[in-house]
C-alpha cells in the first residue's frame, strides 16, 4: 500500500512521498521487530537485524516534512531541512563495518538472539555507541518529532479563524486526518519507548510478556492510521491555499464574463461547468477553465495536468483539487470529452471529405486510432463512421 501511495500520487502531490516513505520505514521497523521476537527464522533475522536501522531514524523527518508541507501547502525541502538527515547518516557510518561482515557471521548473531532474546542489549553492531543507545535513540527521536508536529497542528488550529481556507470541507477533513495520523503515531511511539525502557531495566523477554496488551493497542492505532487513507482518499489533496497566479498565460476573470463568449464554444462551456463558488480555489478553477477554452491545449497528445501547472504556474495538487471538487470531473475524463467534442465538430463540418477520420483523431489530440475510437464510442455511444452517417441523415431531413 505504501508503494501504491507513492506511485499514484508522486506527480500530483509530492508531499505524499514523505508519507509513503514513513509508512515504508514503519513497516520495516515492524517486520524487524517481528523477525527478532516471533518468527524464529535465522535467515530473515540475519537480513533484517541492524541493516535498516539508519532508515528508522528518518521516520521523524519524513512525518515532519509531510505535516509541515501539508499545513503550509508547499512542496519540496529547504536547504536547512537536510540537517534532519544527520543522525541517520552518522548511524549509517557507524554500521559500515557490520555491513561488510560475512552473512555467516550475521546468521550466528541471529542464532544467538533466537536462542536467548535477553542478550539483545549486549550485541553491539555500531562502532559509535552501544546497542542500548541505538535502541533508545529511535523512539526518542520520533517522539520529539511527533510532539512538534502536534504543536504545529495546534498552532494551525488557533489560527484557523484568520483564514478562509481553514473553513473549507477539504481543510477540515485533512486537518482531522493529520490529527488522527499524529495521535496514532504517538501511541506507537509511546509503546516502543515503554518497551525499550522495560527492556533495559528488565530482561527483554519479560518486558515483552507484560507489554502484550499495549501491542494490541498499537496495532489498532496503525490500522486506523493506514486504513483512513482507503476510506478518505481525498485527504491526499492536502490543504490547498490559494495564491495569486504569477503572470499566468490566461488572466483569471469572473465566471459571468466567461458566459459572454461566442456561440462557437457553447458546447465546451457545457463540458466545463463549475461548482462550489464559495470554494477558496474557485478563481483558480475559473482560470483553468478559460485556459482550456482559449488555448485548447488538450489538442496536444502530450497534454496533462503538468502542462496546466507549467503554463498557469499553479501547483499540481491545486489543479487536482479543482478538477475533483470544482469541476467535479476527473481530469482524464474531461480531457477525453473535450477531444471527442472537437472531433465531433470537425466531423459535422464535413471535413471527412478532405481528410480521413484517422487524421481528425490526430488533430483532436488522440495518440492512436484505437484510443480515438474507444473514447468516441464511450462518449457518443457510436463510432465516428456511424456519427458521420447519422449527421448526414439529419442534414438531408
Tab-separated table of N, CA, C and O in Angstrom, residues 20-104:
chain	number	residue	atom	x	y	z
A	20	UNK	N	4.402	8.166	2.279
A	20	UNK	CA	4.627	6.771	1.870
A	20	UNK	C	5.975	6.265	2.373
A	20	UNK	O	6.087	5.110	2.797
A	21	UNK	N	7.002	7.121	2.364
A	21	UNK	CA	8.303	6.721	2.893
A	21	UNK	C	8.208	6.433	4.393
A	21	UNK	O	8.822	5.493	4.895
A	22	UNK	N	7.413	7.235	5.090
A	22	UNK	CA	7.214	6.999	6.521
A	22	UNK	C	6.564	5.638	6.742
A	22	UNK	O	7.018	4.848	7.580
A	23	UNK	N	5.510	5.335	5.977
A	23	UNK	CA	4.834	4.045	6.121
A	23	UNK	C	5.765	2.880	5.778
A	23	UNK	O	5.727	1.830	6.415
A	24	UNK	N	6.592	3.069	4.757
A	24	UNK	CA	7.524	2.012	4.370
A	24	UNK	C	8.509	1.719	5.501
A	24	UNK	O	8.762	0.569	5.853
A	25	UNK	N	9.067	2.790	6.091
A	25	UNK	CA	10.051	2.603	7.170
A	25	UNK	C	9.392	2.012	8.410
A	25	UNK	O	9.958	1.134	9.070
A	26	UNK	N	8.184	2.472	8.736
A	26	UNK	CA	7.468	1.909	9.882
A	26	UNK	C	7.205	0.420	9.652
A	26	UNK	O	7.310	-0.398	10.574
A	27	UNK	N	6.881	0.065	8.406
A	27	UNK	CA	6.654	-1.347	8.078
A	27	UNK	C	7.928	-2.165	8.268
A	27	UNK	O	7.892	-3.280	8.800
A	28	UNK	N	9.057	-1.602	7.832
A	28	UNK	CA	10.345	-2.289	8.022
A	28	UNK	C	10.650	-2.434	9.513
A	28	UNK	O	11.146	-3.471	9.967
A	29	UNK	N	10.342	-1.391	10.276
A	29	UNK	CA	10.526	-1.416	11.731
A	29	UNK	C	9.707	-2.559	12.341
A	29	UNK	O	10.200	-3.360	13.151
A	30	UNK	N	8.437	-2.643	11.923
A	30	UNK	CA	7.573	-3.702	12.441
A	30	UNK	C	8.021	-5.088	12.024
A	30	UNK	O	7.972	-6.042	12.814
A	31	UNK	N	8.492	-5.213	10.775
A	31	UNK	CA	8.962	-6.513	10.290
A	31	UNK	C	10.230	-6.946	11.035
A	31	UNK	O	10.395	-8.124	11.370
A	32	UNK	N	11.116	-5.976	11.302
A	32	UNK	CA	12.329	-6.287	12.068
A	32	UNK	C	11.963	-6.766	13.468
A	32	UNK	O	12.529	-7.745	13.983
A	33	UNK	N	11.002	-6.086	14.071
A	33	UNK	CA	10.502	-6.461	15.396
A	33	UNK	C	9.935	-7.888	15.362
A	33	UNK	O	10.204	-8.713	16.254
A	34	UNK	N	9.183	-8.175	14.313
A	34	UNK	CA	8.551	-9.495	14.170
A	34	UNK	C	9.603	-10.600	14.014
A	34	UNK	O	9.543	-11.633	14.672
A	35	UNK	N	10.566	-10.386	13.120
A	35	UNK	CA	11.585	-11.417	12.880
A	35	UNK	C	12.507	-11.599	14.083
A	35	UNK	O	13.042	-12.690	14.298
A	36	UNK	N	12.692	-10.532	14.860
A	36	UNK	CA	13.562	-10.629	16.036
A	36	UNK	C	12.908	-11.423	17.158
A	36	UNK	O	13.569	-12.215	17.845
A	37	UNK	N	11.602	-11.257	17.320
A	37	UNK	CA	10.938	-11.809	18.508
A	37	UNK	C	10.107	-13.061	18.222
A	37	UNK	O	10.143	-14.023	18.990
A	38	UNK	N	9.383	-13.077	17.105
A	38	UNK	CA	8.361	-14.091	16.930
A	38	UNK	C	8.675	-15.163	15.881
A	38	UNK	O	8.300	-16.312	16.044
A	39	UNK	N	9.329	-14.793	14.779
A	39	UNK	CA	9.364	-15.688	13.627
A	39	UNK	C	10.338	-16.860	13.773
A	39	UNK	O	10.140	-17.905	13.153
A	40	UNK	N	11.391	-16.675	14.523
A	40	UNK	CA	12.371	-17.746	14.768
A	40	UNK	C	13.076	-18.208	13.489
A	40	UNK	O	13.453	-19.371	13.357
A	41	UNK	N	13.266	-17.301	12.532
A	41	UNK	CA	13.965	-17.642	11.297
A	41	UNK	C	15.355	-17.011	11.315
A	41	UNK	O	15.484	-15.783	11.348
A	42	UNK	N	16.382	-17.837	11.287
A	42	UNK	CA	17.762	-17.339	11.318
A	42	UNK	C	18.062	-16.518	10.064
A	42	UNK	O	18.682	-15.453	10.139
A	43	UNK	N	17.609	-17.002	8.923
A	43	UNK	CA	17.885	-16.317	7.651
A	43	UNK	C	17.300	-14.903	7.634
A	43	UNK	O	17.994	-13.923	7.352
A	44	UNK	N	15.987	-14.795	7.934
A	44	UNK	CA	15.335	-13.493	7.864
A	44	UNK	C	15.809	-12.545	8.954
A	44	UNK	O	15.911	-11.329	8.728
A	45	UNK	N	16.111	-13.057	10.104
A	45	UNK	CA	16.631	-12.197	11.167
A	45	UNK	C	18.012	-11.664	10.789
A	45	UNK	O	18.343	-10.500	11.070
A	46	UNK	N	18.827	-12.499	10.150
A	46	UNK	CA	20.155	-12.054	9.703
A	46	UNK	C	20.042	-10.929	8.679
A	46	UNK	O	20.894	-10.045	8.612
A	47	UNK	N	18.991	-10.950	7.875
A	47	UNK	CA	18.780	-9.900	6.868
A	47	UNK	C	18.284	-8.609	7.516
A	47	UNK	O	18.772	-7.516	7.216
A	48	UNK	N	17.328	-8.728	8.439
A	48	UNK	CA	16.686	-7.531	8.986
A	48	UNK	C	17.427	-6.928	10.182
A	48	UNK	O	17.300	-5.732	10.437
A	49	UNK	N	18.167	-7.716	10.911
A	49	UNK	CA	18.795	-7.201	12.129
A	49	UNK	C	19.872	-6.155	11.785
A	49	UNK	O	20.824	-6.447	11.053
A	50	UNK	N	19.714	-4.943	12.277
A	50	UNK	CA	20.651	-3.808	12.176
A	50	UNK	C	20.756	-3.170	10.793
A	50	UNK	O	21.035	-1.970	10.685
A	51	UNK	N	20.531	-3.913	9.722
A	51	UNK	CA	20.765	-3.368	8.384
A	51	UNK	C	19.945	-2.111	8.083
A	51	UNK	O	20.429	-1.187	7.425
A	52	UNK	N	18.697	-2.082	8.531
A	52	UNK	CA	17.795	-0.990	8.155
A	52	UNK	C	17.630	0.062	9.247
A	52	UNK	O	16.805	0.963	9.104
A	53	UNK	N	18.412	-0.045	10.320
A	53	UNK	CA	18.232	0.898	11.431
A	53	UNK	C	18.496	2.359	11.073
A	53	UNK	O	17.859	3.241	11.662
A	54	UNK	N	19.379	2.696	10.117
A	54	UNK	CA	19.501	4.116	9.738
A	54	UNK	C	18.191	4.690	9.202
A	54	UNK	O	17.865	5.851	9.461
A	55	UNK	N	17.432	3.868	8.467
A	55	UNK	CA	16.143	4.332	7.941
A	55	UNK	C	15.170	4.670	9.069
A	55	UNK	O	14.347	5.579	8.937
A	56	UNK	N	15.275	3.932	10.174
A	56	UNK	CA	14.344	4.144	11.277
A	56	UNK	C	14.535	5.511	11.933
A	56	UNK	O	13.622	6.029	12.570
A	57	UNK	N	15.715	6.093	11.772
A	57	UNK	CA	15.952	7.445	12.286
A	57	UNK	C	15.408	8.517	11.340
A	57	UNK	O	15.500	9.705	11.628
A	58	UNK	N	14.852	8.074	10.219
A	58	UNK	CA	14.258	9.009	9.266
A	58	UNK	C	12.736	9.073	9.388
A	58	UNK	O	12.095	9.858	8.699
A	59	UNK	N	12.155	8.248	10.252
A	59	UNK	CA	10.696	8.268	10.405
A	59	UNK	C	10.232	9.647	10.864
A	59	UNK	O	9.244	10.185	10.348
A	60	UNK	N	10.928	10.216	11.827
A	60	UNK	CA	10.569	11.542	12.337
A	60	UNK	C	10.645	12.615	11.274
A	60	UNK	O	9.674	13.366	11.060
A	61	UNK	N	11.789	12.741	10.559
A	61	UNK	CA	11.857	13.738	9.490
A	61	UNK	C	10.791	13.567	8.419
A	61	UNK	O	10.213	14.549	7.963
A	62	UNK	N	10.504	12.320	8.027
A	62	UNK	CA	9.506	12.097	6.972
A	62	UNK	C	8.129	12.596	7.398
A	62	UNK	O	7.436	13.267	6.622
A	63	UNK	N	7.717	12.267	8.615
A	63	UNK	CA	6.382	12.691	9.045
A	63	UNK	C	6.345	14.191	9.293
A	63	UNK	O	5.338	14.861	9.048
A	64	UNK	N	7.466	14.768	9.727
A	64	UNK	CA	7.553	16.222	9.914
A	64	UNK	C	7.433	16.945	8.581
A	64	UNK	O	6.682	17.926	8.459
A	65	UNK	N	8.154	16.477	7.560
A	65	UNK	CA	8.065	17.106	6.242
A	65	UNK	C	6.644	17.030	5.698
A	65	UNK	O	6.146	17.994	5.107
A	66	UNK	N	5.996	15.878	5.905
A	66	UNK	CA	4.635	15.714	5.389
A	66	UNK	C	3.660	16.670	6.082
A	66	UNK	O	2.882	17.368	5.420
A	67	UNK	N	3.706	16.714	7.400
A	67	UNK	CA	2.767	17.557	8.155
A	67	UNK	C	3.032	19.033	7.872
A	67	UNK	O	2.106	19.805	7.588
A	68	UNK	N	4.282	19.448	7.938
A	68	UNK	CA	4.602	20.868	7.718
A	68	UNK	C	4.208	21.315	6.316
A	68	UNK	O	3.562	22.353	6.144
A	69	UNK	N	4.589	20.547	5.303
A	69	UNK	CA	4.288	20.942	3.931
A	69	UNK	C	2.804	20.926	3.641
A	69	UNK	O	2.306	21.726	2.848
A	70	UNK	N	2.062	20.004	4.270
A	70	UNK	CA	0.613	19.967	4.078
A	70	UNK	C	-0.042	21.199	4.693
A	70	UNK	O	-0.912	21.820	4.075
A	71	UNK	N	0.371	21.562	5.890
A	71	UNK	CA	-0.210	22.732	6.558
A	71	UNK	C	0.148	24.028	5.838
A	71	UNK	O	-0.654	24.971	5.799
A	72	UNK	N	1.343	24.092	5.269
A	72	UNK	CA	1.798	25.302	4.588
A	72	UNK	C	1.503	25.279	3.091
A	72	UNK	O	1.781	26.259	2.396
A	73	UNK	N	0.943	24.144	2.597
A	73	UNK	CA	0.651	23.970	1.180
A	73	UNK	C	1.892	24.266	0.337
A	73	UNK	O	1.891	25.111	-0.551
A	74	UNK	N	2.955	23.556	0.648
A	74	UNK	CA	4.192	23.702	-0.093
A	74	UNK	C	4.749	22.326	-0.419
A	74	UNK	O	4.314	21.322	0.154
A	75	UNK	N	5.692	22.285	-1.331
A	75	UNK	CA	6.310	21.013	-1.698
A	75	UNK	C	7.820	21.196	-1.732
A	75	UNK	O	8.320	22.301	-1.883
A	76	UNK	N	8.521	20.090	-1.563
A	76	UNK	CA	9.970	20.161	-1.590
A	76	UNK	C	10.556	20.491	-0.228
A	76	UNK	O	9.845	20.711	0.753
A	77	UNK	N	11.882	20.529	-0.172
A	77	UNK	CA	12.600	20.759	1.075
A	77	UNK	C	13.430	22.028	0.987
A	77	UNK	O	13.882	22.424	-0.092
A	78	UNK	N	13.648	22.649	2.130
A	78	UNK	CA	14.587	23.762	2.221
A	78	UNK	C	15.993	23.185	2.421
A	78	UNK	O	16.163	22.026	2.794
A	79	UNK	N	16.999	24.017	2.209
A	79	UNK	CA	18.371	23.554	2.410
A	79	UNK	C	18.606	23.125	3.855
A	79	UNK	O	19.286	22.138	4.126
A	80	UNK	N	18.000	23.858	4.785
A	80	UNK	CA	18.199	23.549	6.205
A	80	UNK	C	17.558	22.220	6.590
A	80	UNK	O	17.935	21.596	7.592
A	81	UNK	N	16.593	21.766	5.796
A	81	UNK	CA	15.903	20.507	6.102
A	81	UNK	C	16.838	19.310	6.029
A	81	UNK	O	16.576	18.276	6.648
A	82	UNK	N	17.908	19.433	5.270
A	82	UNK	CA	18.828	18.298	5.122
A	82	UNK	C	19.599	18.018	6.407
A	82	UNK	O	20.210	16.956	6.542
A	83	UNK	N	19.549	18.950	7.356
A	83	UNK	CA	20.173	18.702	8.667
A	83	UNK	C	19.465	17.566	9.399
A	83	UNK	O	20.077	16.905	10.246
A	84	UNK	N	18.207	17.351	9.066
A	84	UNK	CA	17.440	16.284	9.712
A	84	UNK	C	17.980	14.894	9.369
A	84	UNK	O	17.652	13.926	10.049
A	85	UNK	N	18.772	14.811	8.318
A	85	UNK	CA	19.318	13.516	7.899
A	85	UNK	C	20.647	13.180	8.588
A	85	UNK	O	21.177	12.090	8.388
A	86	UNK	N	21.173	14.107	9.377
A	86	UNK	CA	22.484	13.895	10.007
A	86	UNK	C	22.508	12.692	10.946
A	86	UNK	O	23.414	11.852	10.858
A	87	UNK	N	21.530	12.554	11.891
A	87	UNK	CA	21.563	11.384	12.785
A	87	UNK	C	21.566	10.054	12.035
A	87	UNK	O	22.320	9.137	12.388
A	88	UNK	N	20.737	9.947	10.991
A	88	UNK	CA	20.684	8.701	10.216
A	88	UNK	C	22.004	8.462	9.491
A	88	UNK	O	22.473	7.317	9.388
A	89	UNK	N	22.626	9.547	9.011
A	89	UNK	CA	23.903	9.420	8.307
A	89	UNK	C	24.997	8.945	9.260
A	89	UNK	O	25.800	8.057	8.918
A	90	UNK	N	25.035	9.523	10.460
A	90	UNK	CA	26.035	9.118	11.458
A	90	UNK	C	25.836	7.649	11.826
A	90	UNK	O	26.801	6.880	11.929
A	91	UNK	N	24.579	7.269	12.016
A	91	UNK	CA	24.275	5.877	12.366
A	91	UNK	C	24.700	4.932	11.243
A	91	UNK	O	25.244	3.844	11.505
A	92	UNK	N	24.467	5.349	10.008
A	92	UNK	CA	24.859	4.530	8.855
A	92	UNK	C	26.379	4.339	8.808
A	92	UNK	O	26.868	3.229	8.579
A	93	UNK	N	27.112	5.423	9.040
A	93	UNK	CA	28.579	5.332	9.029
A	93	UNK	C	29.059	4.375	10.116
A	93	UNK	O	29.983	3.584	9.915
A	94	UNK	N	28.401	4.456	11.285
A	94	UNK	CA	28.774	3.570	12.388
A	94	UNK	C	28.523	2.099	12.101
A	94	UNK	O	29.131	1.216	12.718
A	95	UNK	N	27.614	1.824	11.143
A	95	UNK	CA	27.271	0.433	10.802
A	95	UNK	C	28.088	-0.133	9.639
A	95	UNK	O	27.962	-1.321	9.326
A	96	UNK	N	28.904	0.700	9.004
A	96	UNK	CA	29.645	0.244	7.822
A	96	UNK	C	30.456	-1.022	8.095
A	96	UNK	O	30.424	-1.969	7.292
A	97	UNK	N	31.202	-1.118	9.228
A	97	UNK	CA	31.926	-2.379	9.483
A	97	UNK	C	30.999	-3.586	9.558
A	97	UNK	O	31.340	-4.670	9.070
A	98	UNK	N	29.811	-3.399	10.152
A	98	UNK	CA	28.856	-4.510	10.264
A	98	UNK	C	28.337	-4.921	8.892
A	98	UNK	O	28.148	-6.111	8.623
A	99	UNK	N	28.105	-3.937	8.013
A	99	UNK	CA	27.612	-4.251	6.670
A	99	UNK	C	28.566	-5.179	5.915
A	99	UNK	O	28.135	-5.989	5.100
A	100	UNK	N	29.863	-5.035	6.179
A	100	UNK	CA	30.856	-5.821	5.445
A	100	UNK	C	31.194	-7.144	6.138
A	100	UNK	O	32.059	-7.885	5.660
A	101	UNK	N	30.522	-7.428	7.241
A	101	UNK	CA	30.702	-8.738	7.877
A	101	UNK	C	30.096	-9.824	6.979
A	101	UNK	O	29.158	-9.570	6.208
A	102	UNK	N	30.604	-11.024	7.087
A	102	UNK	CA	30.075	-12.128	6.286
A	102	UNK	C	28.653	-12.467	6.732
A	102	UNK	O	28.276	-12.236	7.885
A	103	UNK	N	27.874	-13.024	5.803
A	103	UNK	CA	26.493	-13.379	6.135
A	103	UNK	C	26.451	-14.500	7.174
A	103	UNK	O	25.528	-14.549	7.997
A	104	UNK	N	27.456	-15.368	7.163
A	104	UNK	CA	27.506	-16.439	8.163
A	104	UNK	C	27.692	-15.859	9.565
A	104	UNK	O	27.133	-16.374	10.545
